[in-house]
PDB file of C-alpha atoms in Angstrom:
ATOM      1  CA  MET A   1      68.138 147.066 138.654  1.00  0.00           C
ATOM      2  CA  SER A   2      67.077 146.165 142.008  1.00  0.00           C
ATOM      3  CA  ASP A   3      67.915 142.611 143.445  1.00  0.00           C
ATOM      4  CA  ASN A   4      65.047 140.079 143.869  1.00  0.00           C
ATOM      5  CA  TRP A   5      65.835 137.680 145.575  1.00  0.00           C
ATOM      6  CA  GLY A   6      63.176 134.389 145.453  1.00  0.00           C
ATOM      7  CA  ASP A   7      63.279 130.188 145.762  1.00  0.00           C
ATOM      8  CA  ASP A   8      64.250 130.377 141.803  1.00  0.00           C
ATOM      9  CA  GLY A   9      67.564 133.061 142.207  1.00  0.00           C
ATOM     10  CA  ILE A  10      67.834 136.623 140.911  1.00  0.00           C
ATOM     11  CA  GLU A  11      64.994 137.820 138.623  1.00  0.00           C
ATOM     12  CA  ALA A  12      66.282 140.350 136.379  1.00  0.00           C
ATOM     13  CA  GLU A  13      64.473 143.637 135.365  1.00  0.00           C
ATOM     14  CA  PRO A  14      63.503 143.653 131.689  1.00  0.00           C
ATOM     15  CA  PHE A  15      66.404 145.184 129.579  1.00  0.00           C
ATOM     16  CA  ASP A  16      64.652 149.027 128.177  1.00  0.00           C
ATOM     17  CA  VAL A  17      65.179 150.607 125.068  1.00  0.00           C
ATOM     18  CA  ASP A  18      65.467 154.380 124.488  1.00  0.00           C
ATOM     19  CA  ASP A  19      63.220 154.230 121.478  1.00  0.00           C
ATOM     20  CA  GLU A  20      64.270 158.354 121.562  1.00  0.00           C
ATOM     21  CA  LYS A  21      67.579 157.354 120.756  1.00  0.00           C
ATOM     22  CA  ARG A  22      67.599 154.957 118.048  1.00  0.00           C
ATOM     23  CA  GLU A  23      68.592 155.646 114.557  1.00  0.00           C
ATOM     24  CA  PRO A  24      65.274 155.085 111.782  1.00  0.00           C
ATOM     25  CA  GLY A  25      66.455 151.861 109.867  1.00  0.00           C
ATOM     26  CA  ARG A  26      69.091 151.058 112.483  1.00  0.00           C
ATOM     27  CA  LEU A  27      69.296 148.184 115.407  1.00  0.00           C
ATOM     28  CA  PHE A  28      72.141 148.583 118.070  1.00  0.00           C
ATOM     29  CA  GLY A  29      73.718 150.324 115.469  1.00  0.00           C
ATOM     30  CA  ILE A  30      73.358 148.322 112.992  1.00  0.00           C
ATOM     31  CA  ASP A  31      72.461 149.248 109.418  1.00  0.00           C
ATOM     32  CA  VAL A  32      69.093 146.536 109.385  1.00  0.00           C
ATOM     33  CA  ALA A  33      68.466 147.605 105.185  1.00  0.00           C
ATOM     34  CA  GLU A  34      72.346 147.315 104.356  1.00  0.00           C
ATOM     35  CA  LEU A  35      72.401 144.120 106.345  1.00  0.00           C
ATOM     36  CA  VAL A  36      69.070 142.774 104.622  1.00  0.00           C
ATOM     37  CA  ASP A  37      70.639 143.529 100.934  1.00  0.00           C
ATOM     38  CA  GLY A  38      73.888 141.880 101.721  1.00  0.00           C
ATOM     39  CA  ILE A  39      71.557 138.811 102.236  1.00  0.00           C
ATOM     40  CA  ALA A  40      69.085 138.796  99.782  1.00  0.00           C
ATOM     41  CA  ARG A  41      71.284 139.543  96.635  1.00  0.00           C
ATOM     42  CA  PRO A  42      74.295 136.802  96.772  1.00  0.00           C
ATOM     43  CA  ALA A  43      70.800 133.810  97.538  1.00  0.00           C
ATOM     44  CA  LEU A  44      69.318 136.522  94.738  1.00  0.00           C
ATOM     45  CA  VAL A  45      72.221 135.442  91.885  1.00  0.00           C
ATOM     46  CA  ARG A  46      72.376 131.437  93.387  1.00  0.00           C
ATOM     47  CA  ALA A  47      68.165 130.968  92.540  1.00  0.00           C
ATOM     48  CA  LEU A  48      68.954 132.754  88.946  1.00  0.00           C
ATOM     49  CA  GLN A  49      71.981 130.693  88.332  1.00  0.00           C
ATOM     50  CA  LYS A  50      69.540 127.218  89.203  1.00  0.00           C
ATOM     51  CA  ALA A  51      66.858 128.186  87.283  1.00  0.00           C
ATOM     52  CA  VAL A  52      69.206 128.527  84.020  1.00  0.00           C
ATOM     53  CA  ARG A  53      71.048 125.939  84.849  1.00  0.00           C
ATOM     54  CA  ASP A  54      67.745 124.058  84.362  1.00  0.00           C
ATOM     55  CA  VAL A  55      66.323 125.608  81.780  1.00  0.00           C
ATOM     56  CA  ALA A  56      69.730 125.045  80.091  1.00  0.00           C
ATOM     57  CA  SER A  57      69.939 121.301  81.160  1.00  0.00           C
ATOM     58  CA  GLU A  58      66.630 120.543  79.407  1.00  0.00           C
ATOM     59  CA  VAL A  59      67.121 122.236  75.995  1.00  0.00           C
ATOM     60  CA  VAL A  60      69.953 120.301  76.008  1.00  0.00           C
ATOM     61  CA  ASP A  61      68.403 116.733  76.329  1.00  0.00           C
ATOM     62  CA  ALA A  62      66.166 117.463  74.252  1.00  0.00           C
ATOM     63  CA  ALA A  63      68.422 119.020  71.161  1.00  0.00           C
ATOM     64  CA  VAL A  64      70.196 115.416  71.566  1.00  0.00           C
ATOM     65  CA  THR A  65      67.119 113.320  71.833  1.00  0.00           C
ATOM     66  CA  GLU A  66      66.146 114.804  68.410  1.00  0.00           C
ATOM     67  CA  GLN A  67      69.242 114.474  66.747  1.00  0.00           C
ATOM     68  CA  LEU A  68      70.184 110.855  68.142  1.00  0.00           C
ATOM     69  CA  ASP A  69      68.364 108.087  66.022  1.00  0.00           C
ATOM     70  CA  PRO A  70      67.945 104.154  67.307  1.00  0.00           C
ATOM     71  CA  SER A  71      71.219 103.792  65.593  1.00  0.00           C
ATOM     72  CA  MET A  72      73.157 106.619  66.752  1.00  0.00           C
ATOM     73  CA  VAL A  73      72.404 105.146  70.211  1.00  0.00           C
ATOM     74  CA  GLU A  74      73.605 102.137  69.201  1.00  0.00           C
ATOM     75  CA  GLU A  75      77.025 103.220  67.779  1.00  0.00           C
ATOM     76  CA  LEU A  76      77.683 105.048  70.913  1.00  0.00           C
ATOM     77  CA  GLN A  77      77.196 102.197  72.943  1.00  0.00           C
ATOM     78  CA  LEU A  78      79.455 100.359  70.804  1.00  0.00           C
ATOM     79  CA  GLN A  79      82.290 102.634  71.075  1.00  0.00           C
ATOM     80  CA  ALA A  80      81.566 102.802  74.772  1.00  0.00           C
ATOM     81  CA  ALA A  81      81.340  99.058  74.940  1.00  0.00           C
ATOM     82  CA  THR A  82      84.761  99.165  72.878  1.00  0.00           C
ATOM     83  CA  ALA A  83      86.991 101.848  74.942  1.00  0.00           C
ATOM     84  CA  ALA A  84      86.157 100.712  78.126  1.00  0.00           C
ATOM     85  CA  ARG A  85      87.442  97.193  77.469  1.00  0.00           C
ATOM     86  CA  ARG A  86      90.535  98.889  75.820  1.00  0.00           C
ATOM     87  CA  SER A  87      91.171 100.733  79.268  1.00  0.00           C
ATOM     88  CA  VAL A  88      90.976  97.280  81.237  1.00  0.00           C
ATOM     89  CA  VAL A  89      93.500  95.823  79.124  1.00  0.00           C
ATOM     90  CA  ALA A  90      95.323  98.613  79.162  1.00  0.00           C
ATOM     91  CA  ALA A  91      95.336  98.447  82.779  1.00  0.00           C
ATOM     92  CA  LEU A  92      95.944  95.013  82.999  1.00  0.00           C
ATOM     93  CA  ASP A  93      99.185  94.993  80.758  1.00  0.00           C
ATOM     94  CA  GLU A  94     100.552  98.068  83.111  1.00  0.00           C
ATOM     95  CA  LEU A  95      99.575  95.842  86.005  1.00  0.00           C
ATOM     96  CA  ASP A  96     101.554  92.949  84.443  1.00  0.00           C
ATOM     97  CA  GLU A  97     104.674  95.135  83.441  1.00  0.00           C
ATOM     98  CA  GLU A  98     105.011  96.292  86.971  1.00  0.00           C
ATOM     99  CA  PRO A  99     108.390  94.477  88.715  1.00  0.00           C
ATOM    100  CA  ALA A 100     107.915  92.423  91.924  1.00  0.00           C
ATOM    101  CA  ASP A 101     108.728  92.968  94.573  1.00  0.00           C
ATOM    102  CA  GLU A 102     112.270  91.936  95.261  1.00  0.00           C
ATOM    103  CA  GLU A 103     113.441  89.563  97.919  1.00  0.00           C
ATOM    104  CA  PRO A 104     116.435  91.876  99.797  1.00  0.00           C
ATOM    105  CA  GLU A 105     120.243  90.479  99.267  1.00  0.00           C
ATOM    106  CA  LEU A 106     121.413  88.037 101.979  1.00  0.00           C
ATOM    107  CA  TYR A 107     123.671  89.410 104.175  1.00  0.00           C
ATOM    108  CA  PHE A 108     125.533  86.420 105.235  1.00  0.00           C
ATOM    109  CA  GLY A 109     125.169  83.495 102.390  1.00  0.00           C
ATOM    110  CA  SER A 110     125.336  80.227 104.772  1.00  0.00           C
ATOM    111  CA  VAL A 111     124.278  79.630 108.246  1.00  0.00           C
ATOM    112  CA  ASP A 112     127.900  78.894 108.872  1.00  0.00           C
ATOM    113  CA  GLU A 113     128.961  82.311 107.981  1.00  0.00           C
ATOM    114  CA  PHE A 114     126.250  83.740 110.417  1.00  0.00           C
ATOM    115  CA  VAL A 115     127.209  82.044 113.040  1.00  0.00           C
ATOM    116  CA  ARG A 116     130.735  83.141 112.551  1.00  0.00           C
ATOM    117  CA  GLY A 117     130.423  86.281 111.487  1.00  0.00           C
ATOM    118  CA  TYR A 118     127.066  86.978 113.964  1.00  0.00           C
ATOM    119  CA  LEU A 119     126.145  84.754 116.338  1.00  0.00           C
ATOM    120  CA  LEU A 120     129.499  84.113 117.816  1.00  0.00           C
ATOM    121  CA  PRO A 121     130.676  87.802 118.342  1.00  0.00           C
ATOM    122  CA  ASN A 122     127.309  89.370 119.748  1.00  0.00           C
ATOM    123  CA  TYR A 123     126.042  86.478 121.468  1.00  0.00           C
ATOM    124  CA  ARG A 124     128.541  84.946 124.332  1.00  0.00           C
ATOM    125  CA  ARG A 125     127.943  83.328 127.188  1.00  0.00           C
ATOM    126  CA  ARG A 126     130.124  80.954 129.463  1.00  0.00           C
ATOM    127  CA  VAL A 127     130.017  77.417 128.633  1.00  0.00           C
ATOM    128  CA  ASP A 128     131.408  74.739 131.101  1.00  0.00           C
ATOM    129  CA  GLY A 129     130.150  71.782 129.383  1.00  0.00           C
ATOM    130  CA  GLN A 130     128.330  70.469 132.516  1.00  0.00           C
ATOM    131  CA  ARG A 131     125.176  73.392 133.318  1.00  0.00           C
ATOM    132  CA  VAL A 132     125.775  75.236 129.844  1.00  0.00           C
ATOM    133  CA  LEU A 133     126.502  73.484 126.913  1.00  0.00           C
ATOM    134  CA  TRP A 134     127.437  74.172 123.523  1.00  0.00           C
ATOM    135  CA  ALA A 135     129.327  72.020 121.043  1.00  0.00           C
ATOM    136  CA  ALA A 136     132.347  73.500 118.491  1.00  0.00           C
ATOM    137  CA  GLU A 137     131.336  70.848 116.061  1.00  0.00           C
ATOM    138  CA  TRP A 138     127.916  72.361 115.944  1.00  0.00           C
ATOM    139  CA  TRP A 139     127.387  71.473 112.291  1.00  0.00           C
ATOM    140  CA  LYS A 140     127.280  67.575 113.728  1.00  0.00           C
ATOM    141  CA  TYR A 141     123.930  68.249 115.284  1.00  0.00           C
ATOM    142  CA  ALA A 142     120.931  68.389 113.329  1.00  0.00           C
ATOM    143  CA  GLU A 143     118.995  70.070 115.398  1.00  0.00           C
ATOM    144  CA  ALA A 144     121.103  72.499 116.412  1.00  0.00           C
ATOM    145  CA  VAL A 145     121.886  72.994 112.475  1.00  0.00           C
ATOM    146  CA  ALA A 146     118.146  73.662 112.256  1.00  0.00           C
ATOM    147  CA  ARG A 147     116.984  75.705 114.688  1.00  0.00           C
ATOM    148  CA  LEU A 148     120.456  78.098 113.751  1.00  0.00           C
ATOM    149  CA  ASP A 149     119.272  78.354 110.763  1.00  0.00           C
ATOM    150  CA  ALA A 150     116.162  79.407 111.667  1.00  0.00           C
ATOM    151  CA  LEU A 151     117.778  82.507 113.740  1.00  0.00           C
ATOM    152  CA  TRP A 152     119.549  83.032 110.238  1.00  0.00           C
ATOM    153  CA  ARG A 153     116.729  83.546 108.097  1.00  0.00           C
ATOM    154  CA  ALA A 154     114.765  85.327 111.039  1.00  0.00           C
ATOM    155  CA  TRP A 155     118.195  88.393 111.581  1.00  0.00           C
ATOM    156  CA  GLU A 156     117.895  88.520 107.927  1.00  0.00           C
ATOM    157  CA  HIS A 157     114.471  89.259 107.688  1.00  0.00           C
ATOM    158  CA  PHE A 158     114.288  91.786 110.789  1.00  0.00           C
ATOM    159  CA  ARG A 159     117.831  93.455 110.101  1.00  0.00           C
ATOM    160  CA  GLN A 160     115.349  95.506 107.430  1.00  0.00           C
ATOM    161  CA  ASP A 161     113.415  96.740 110.613  1.00  0.00           C
ATOM    162  CA  ALA A 162     116.139  99.792 111.684  1.00  0.00           C
ATOM    163  CA  GLN A 163     113.831 100.426 114.587  1.00  0.00           C
ATOM    164  CA  THR A 164     112.903  97.627 116.635  1.00  0.00           C
ATOM    165  CA  GLY A 165     113.909  94.814 113.964  1.00  0.00           C
ATOM    166  CA  MET A 166     116.846  93.653 116.065  1.00  0.00           C
ATOM    167  CA  SER A 167     115.196  94.101 119.962  1.00  0.00           C
ATOM    168  CA  VAL A 168     112.527  91.436 118.261  1.00  0.00           C
ATOM    169  CA  TRP A 169     115.042  89.000 117.159  1.00  0.00           C
ATOM    170  CA  PHE A 170     116.471  88.795 120.574  1.00  0.00           C
ATOM    171  CA  ARG A 171     114.143  88.430 122.530  1.00  0.00           C
ATOM    172  CA  ASP A 172     111.207  86.398 120.523  1.00  0.00           C
ATOM    173  CA  HIS A 173     113.838  83.820 118.527  1.00  0.00           C
ATOM    174  CA  ALA A 174     117.503  84.707 119.704  1.00  0.00           C
ATOM    175  CA  GLU A 175     116.953  83.980 123.631  1.00  0.00           C
ATOM    176  CA  HIS A 176     114.396  81.382 122.312  1.00  0.00           C
ATOM    177  CA  HIS A 177     116.381  79.161 120.804  1.00  0.00           C
ATOM    178  CA  MET A 178     119.721  79.728 122.224  1.00  0.00           C
ATOM    179  CA  SER A 179     118.515  78.872 125.538  1.00  0.00           C
ATOM    180  CA  ILE A 180     117.046  75.794 124.214  1.00  0.00           C
ATOM    181  CA  LEU A 181     120.718  74.759 122.733  1.00  0.00           C
ATOM    182  CA  LEU A 182     122.488  75.889 125.444  1.00  0.00           C
ATOM    183  CA  SER A 183     120.662  73.690 127.823  1.00  0.00           C
ATOM    184  CA  PRO A 184     121.772  70.240 129.491  1.00  0.00           C
ATOM    185  CA  GLU A 185     118.862  69.035 127.804  1.00  0.00           C
ATOM    186  CA  GLY A 186     118.574  70.971 124.189  1.00  0.00           C
ATOM    187  CA  PRO A 187     120.843  68.896 121.266  1.00  0.00           C
ATOM    188  CA  PHE A 188     123.910  69.252 122.842  1.00  0.00           C
ATOM    189  CA  ALA A 189     123.397  67.356 125.843  1.00  0.00           C
ATOM    190  CA  SER A 190     125.978  64.379 124.757  1.00  0.00           C
ATOM    191  CA  ALA A 191     128.758  66.794 123.537  1.00  0.00           C
ATOM    192  CA  GLY A 192     129.841  67.775 126.915  1.00  0.00           C
ATOM    193  CA  GLU A 193     133.556  69.341 127.658  1.00  0.00           C
ATOM    194  CA  GLY A 194     134.493  67.545 124.258  1.00  0.00           C
ATOM    195  CA  LYS A 195     138.141  66.348 123.872  1.00  0.00           C
ATOM    196  CA  ASN A 196     140.718  69.154 124.895  1.00  0.00           C
ATOM    197  CA  ARG A 197     137.688  70.755 126.354  1.00  0.00           C
ATOM    198  CA  GLU A 198     136.913  72.326 122.851  1.00  0.00           C
ATOM    199  CA  ASN A 199     133.322  72.855 124.018  1.00  0.00           C
ATOM    200  CA  THR A 200     133.889  75.019 126.515  1.00  0.00           C
ATOM    201  CA  ASN A 201     135.344  78.872 127.357  1.00  0.00           C
ATOM    202  CA  GLU A 202     135.575  81.392 129.556  1.00  0.00           C
ATOM    203  CA  LYS A 203     133.541  84.305 130.971  1.00  0.00           C
ATOM    204  CA  GLY A 204     133.622  86.689 127.981  1.00  0.00           C
ATOM    205  CA  GLU A 205     134.791  84.767 125.226  1.00  0.00           C
ATOM    206  CA  PRO A 206     133.046  83.420 122.002  1.00  0.00           C
ATOM    207  CA  LEU A 207     130.837  80.117 121.549  1.00  0.00           C
ATOM    208  CA  PRO A 208     133.352  77.054 121.098  1.00  0.00           C
ATOM    209  CA  TYR A 209     133.816  77.181 116.980  1.00  0.00           C
ATOM    210  CA  ILE A 210     135.402  74.304 114.619  1.00  0.00           C
ATOM    211  CA  ALA A 211     135.121  75.124 111.347  1.00  0.00           C
ATOM    212  CA  PRO A 212     132.485  72.481 109.084  1.00  0.00           C
ATOM    213  CA  PRO A 213     133.975  70.799 106.148  1.00  0.00           C
ATOM    214  CA  GLU A 214     134.158  72.995 103.083  1.00  0.00           C
ATOM    215  CA  GLY A 215     131.276  72.436 100.911  1.00  0.00           C
ATOM    216  CA  LEU A 216     128.984  71.108 103.262  1.00  0.00           C
ATOM    217  CA  PHE A 217     127.410  74.991 103.522  1.00  0.00           C
ATOM    218  CA  PRO A 218     127.841  76.579  99.836  1.00  0.00           C
ATOM    219  CA  ASP A 219     127.311  80.125  99.980  1.00  0.00           C
ATOM    220  CA  VAL A 220     123.550  80.809  99.186  1.00  0.00           C
ATOM    221  CA  ARG A 221     124.071  84.033  96.786  1.00  0.00           C
ATOM    222  CA  GLU A 222     126.225  82.103  94.339  1.00  0.00           C
ATOM    223  CA  ALA A 223     123.038  80.446  93.158  1.00  0.00           C
ATOM    224  CA  VAL A 224     120.791  83.035  92.653  1.00  0.00           C
TER     225      VAL A 224
END
């Protein structure tokens, strides 16, 4: 083979096949007749199967049409409609019988139990009664009760998500509401240090807390 270099690259010489060495009926060592036979037989079977199906379908259609008079067709339609209605009714009954998704049971029974059992141990901030405010008697402040109740309800929801629930709760709920509650402009603005500094604490201590009057926050789980 010679290398001819031109403007368009290399020009290769044609590939020569030695006709004297080629076996009759074979090409590149492949039996052409055997290859064709392997392709033709499955194709023939598929063609015959289709032809038989078409003929059988025509025969069956003709036989059924011959046997069905108008009264039988009407009866079949009536039976089909009745069966369809029964199926729909049965499916609707099954849907009615399926129990509705039950609300998960509350972990805490009241906002006060939530404040005592979760918020105070887990959300500790230094409260000096001047720059950072909190009221031990938080239950006397309507806005504080509303925000803490919202925090509790959100916590009950997000605790069901074992992966990111608590992270979302802290980021989107706890940090938002607690920053307002602890602010000098928040609902505890008039609380100050309180009598005997009851509204203050030291670093690392829980937020100040005085229990509300008995019965002020009944356990809602007992009412269900």
